[in-house]
Amino acid sequence: MHKMRKLYFLLIASLVISLKAPAQTDSSPHKVQFVTVEEGVQFEVLDWGGVGRPLIFLAGNGDTAHAYDNFASKFTGQNHVYGITRKGFGASSKPAPTNGNYSADRLGDDILAVMQALRIERPVLAGHSLAGEELSSIGSRFPNKVSGLIYLDAAASWAFYDPAHPRWRSR
């Protein structure tokens, strides 16, 4: 009984503390827009502005484009900077996994659809962790659509996705 009271107290204390905690504010200077990539599926896109070659940040698994809030603006002097939150995370749509809609090529196609909708031509794509798979998908299938790929801590074997490679054809 004593353990139950202690657990109950801890749960109530946690709730009170969380309610009194200040709301998280997004102080990063950017615009937010939602881009439809297919019927019923929208992506959250952050636009930090800037001039020059477009630079698009893609977050790692479980994260959102807001992961770049603290430093994206440092690139706006030489780049027009965007961040895209992939489907299934953050404020982007969360469709149920069906028919390969979360495959590397489909996720890469989603990024290309956002680029087309926003008329972003030949950006540099910078992807963290799992986003390396999207970078490799786009780079191997449509190298003329990007001017560069930057892998940020995306050195796992799955990040080097290439549908032409025998390893990937057998999957």
GROMACS .gro file of C-alpha atoms in nm:
model
  171
    1MET     CA    1   0.000   0.000   0.000
    2HIS     CA    2   0.287   0.235   0.084
    3LYS     CA    3   0.440   0.180  -0.264
    4MET     CA    4   0.107   0.266  -0.428
    5ARG     CA    5   0.081   0.595  -0.234
    6LYS     CA    6   0.438   0.684  -0.328
    7LEU     CA    7   0.369   0.608  -0.696
    8TYR     CA    8   0.045   0.808  -0.682
    9PHE     CA    9   0.228   1.102  -0.524
   10LEU     CA   10   0.500   1.093  -0.790
   11LEU     CA   11   0.243   1.086  -1.071
   12ILE     CA   12   0.052   1.383  -0.926
   13ALA     CA   13   0.375   1.577  -0.865
   14SER     CA   14   0.487   1.512  -1.223
   15LEU     CA   15   0.155   1.633  -1.358
   16VAL     CA   16   0.162   1.952  -1.149
   17ILE     CA   17   0.520   2.028  -1.250
   18SER     CA   18   0.446   1.973  -1.619
   19LEU     CA   19   0.140   2.199  -1.604
   20LYS     CA   20   0.341   2.477  -1.441
   21ALA     CA   21   0.632   2.446  -1.687
   22PRO     CA   22   0.641   2.727  -1.942
   23ALA     CA   23   0.517   2.636  -2.286
   24GLN     CA   24   0.795   2.566  -2.532
   25THR     CA   25   0.836   2.863  -2.759
   26ASP     CA   26   0.981   2.857  -3.105
   27SER     CA   27   1.206   3.160  -3.120
   28SER     CA   28   1.375   3.069  -3.447
   29PRO     CA   29   1.308   3.329  -3.720
   30HIS     CA   30   1.128   3.126  -3.984
   31LYS     CA   31   0.799   3.086  -4.167
   32VAL     CA   32   0.601   2.763  -4.145
   33GLN     CA   33   0.400   2.628  -4.433
   34PHE     CA   34   0.236   2.298  -4.517
   35VAL     CA   35   0.293   2.142  -4.858
   36THR     CA   36   0.064   1.871  -4.994
   37VAL     CA   37   0.261   1.588  -5.154
   38GLU     CA   38  -0.036   1.362  -5.224
   39GLU     CA   39  -0.402   1.356  -5.131
   40GLY     CA   40  -0.434   1.380  -4.754
   41VAL     CA   41  -0.058   1.404  -4.690
   42GLN     CA   42   0.102   1.735  -4.595
   43PHE     CA   43   0.457   1.812  -4.491
   44GLU     CA   44   0.561   2.082  -4.248
   45VAL     CA   45   0.822   2.302  -4.418
   46LEU     CA   46   1.023   2.565  -4.232
   47ASP     CA   47   1.166   2.854  -4.430
   48TRP     CA   48   1.443   3.053  -4.265
   49GLY     CA   49   1.486   3.271  -4.574
   50GLY     CA   50   1.823   3.383  -4.702
   51VAL     CA   51   1.989   3.435  -5.037
   52GLY     CA   52   2.181   3.210  -5.269
   53ARG     CA   53   2.170   2.837  -5.340
   54PRO     CA   54   1.883   2.657  -5.162
   55LEU     CA   55   1.983   2.439  -4.865
   56ILE     CA   56   1.731   2.188  -4.729
   57PHE     CA   57   1.778   2.024  -4.389
   58LEU     CA   58   1.620   1.682  -4.329
   59ALA     CA   59   1.592   1.556  -3.972
   60GLY     CA   60   1.683   1.214  -3.843
   61ASN     CA   61   1.441   0.946  -3.733
   62GLY     CA   62   1.194   1.067  -3.473
   63ASP     CA   63   1.288   1.431  -3.511
   64THR     CA   64   1.147   1.729  -3.699
   65ALA     CA   65   1.285   2.018  -3.900
   66HIS     CA   66   1.282   2.214  -3.574
   67ALA     CA   67   1.597   2.021  -3.482
   68TYR     CA   68   1.775   2.284  -3.692
   69ASP     CA   69   1.614   2.588  -3.527
   70ASN     CA   70   1.929   2.681  -3.337
   71PHE     CA   71   2.166   2.700  -3.631
   72ALA     CA   72   1.977   2.713  -3.964
   73SER     CA   73   1.984   3.093  -3.964
   74LYS     CA   74   2.367   3.082  -3.964
   75PHE     CA   75   2.349   2.968  -4.328
   76THR     CA   76   2.111   3.237  -4.458
   77GLY     CA   77   2.393   3.468  -4.565
   78GLN     CA   78   2.484   3.233  -4.851
   79ASN     CA   79   2.182   3.005  -4.881
   80HIS     CA   80   1.803   3.012  -4.883
   81VAL     CA   81   1.745   2.767  -4.598
   82TYR     CA   82   1.455   2.525  -4.557
   83GLY     CA   83   1.378   2.235  -4.326
   84ILE     CA   84   1.134   1.955  -4.406
   85THR     CA   85   0.967   1.732  -4.147
   86ARG     CA   86   0.906   1.392  -4.308
   87LYS     CA   87   0.567   1.228  -4.286
   88GLY     CA   88   0.495   1.041  -3.969
   89PHE     CA   89   0.662   1.301  -3.745
   90GLY     CA   90   0.588   1.638  -3.588
   91ALA     CA   91   0.319   1.846  -3.755
   92SER     CA   92   0.346   1.657  -4.085
   93SER     CA   93   0.073   1.407  -4.175
   94LYS     CA   94   0.096   1.058  -4.030
   95PRO     CA   95  -0.051   0.816  -4.283
   96ALA     CA   96  -0.063   0.449  -4.190
   97PRO     CA   97   0.224   0.247  -4.343
   98THR     CA   98   0.089   0.081  -4.659
   99ASN     CA   99   0.226  -0.024  -4.997
  100GLY     CA  100   0.578   0.102  -4.934
  101ASN     CA  101   0.477   0.461  -4.856
  102TYR     CA  102   0.764   0.480  -4.605
  103SER     CA  103   1.027   0.320  -4.831
  104ALA     CA  104   1.347   0.509  -4.909
  105ASP     CA  105   1.234   0.586  -5.263
  106ARG     CA  106   0.889   0.702  -5.151
  107LEU     CA  107   1.041   0.927  -4.883
  108GLY     CA  108   1.282   1.062  -5.144
  109ASP     CA  109   0.992   1.122  -5.382
  110ASP     CA  110   0.815   1.315  -5.106
  111ILE     CA  111   1.113   1.550  -5.075
  112LEU     CA  112   1.117   1.595  -5.454
  113ALA     CA  113   0.743   1.676  -5.444
  114VAL     CA  114   0.804   1.946  -5.181
  115MET     CA  115   1.087   2.088  -5.393
  116GLN     CA  116   0.862   2.096  -5.699
  117ALA     CA  117   0.572   2.257  -5.513
  118LEU     CA  118   0.798   2.531  -5.376
  119ARG     CA  119   0.993   2.564  -5.704
  120ILE     CA  120   1.322   2.483  -5.533
  121GLU     CA  121   1.579   2.395  -5.796
  122ARG     CA  122   1.902   2.202  -5.739
  123PRO     CA  123   1.935   2.248  -5.364
  124VAL     CA  124   2.201   2.108  -5.139
  125LEU     CA  125   2.034   1.846  -4.921
  126ALA     CA  126   2.171   1.799  -4.569
  127GLY     CA  127   2.034   1.500  -4.382
  128HIS     CA  128   2.089   1.369  -4.032
  129SER     CA  129   2.092   0.997  -3.950
  130LEU     CA  130   1.800   0.818  -4.118
  131ALA     CA  131   1.765   1.105  -4.366
  132GLY     CA  132   2.082   0.969  -4.527
  133GLU     CA  133   1.860   0.705  -4.685
  134GLU     CA  134   1.648   0.978  -4.847
  135LEU     CA  135   1.960   1.159  -4.964
  136SER     CA  136   2.097   0.844  -5.124
  137SER     CA  137   1.764   0.763  -5.288
  138ILE     CA  138   1.741   1.106  -5.448
  139GLY     CA  139   2.111   1.126  -5.535
  140SER     CA  140   2.121   0.782  -5.699
  141ARG     CA  141   1.798   0.820  -5.895
  142PHE     CA  142   1.790   1.193  -5.974
  143PRO     CA  143   2.142   1.337  -5.944
  144ASN     CA  144   2.043   1.627  -6.171
  145LYS     CA  145   1.780   1.744  -5.916
  146VAL     CA  146   2.037   1.831  -5.646
  147SER     CA  147   2.365   2.016  -5.638
  148GLY     CA  148   2.504   1.834  -5.337
  149LEU     CA  149   2.439   1.593  -5.052
  150ILE     CA  150   2.564   1.639  -4.697
  151TYR     CA  151   2.544   1.338  -4.465
  152LEU     CA  152   2.528   1.444  -4.099
  153ASP     CA  153   2.605   1.145  -3.880
  154ALA     CA  154   2.442   0.924  -4.142
  155ALA     CA  155   2.717   0.668  -4.185
  156ALA     CA  156   2.510   0.354  -4.123
  157SER     CA  157   2.484   0.108  -4.410
  158TRP     CA  158   2.115   0.183  -4.467
  159ALA     CA  159   2.200   0.550  -4.529
  160PHE     CA  160   2.382   0.452  -4.848
  161TYR     CA  161   2.070   0.328  -5.021
  162ASP     CA  162   2.111   0.263  -5.392
  163PRO     CA  163   1.835   0.073  -5.575
  164ALA     CA  164   2.083  -0.027  -5.849
  165HIS     CA  165   2.313  -0.202  -5.599
  166PRO     CA  166   2.264  -0.583  -5.575
  167ARG     CA  167   2.227  -0.562  -5.197
  168TRP     CA  168   1.911  -0.353  -5.230
  169ARG     CA  169   1.755  -0.543  -5.522
  170SER     CA  170   1.722  -0.858  -5.312
  171ARG     CA  171   1.505  -0.683  -5.052
   0.00000   0.00000   0.00000
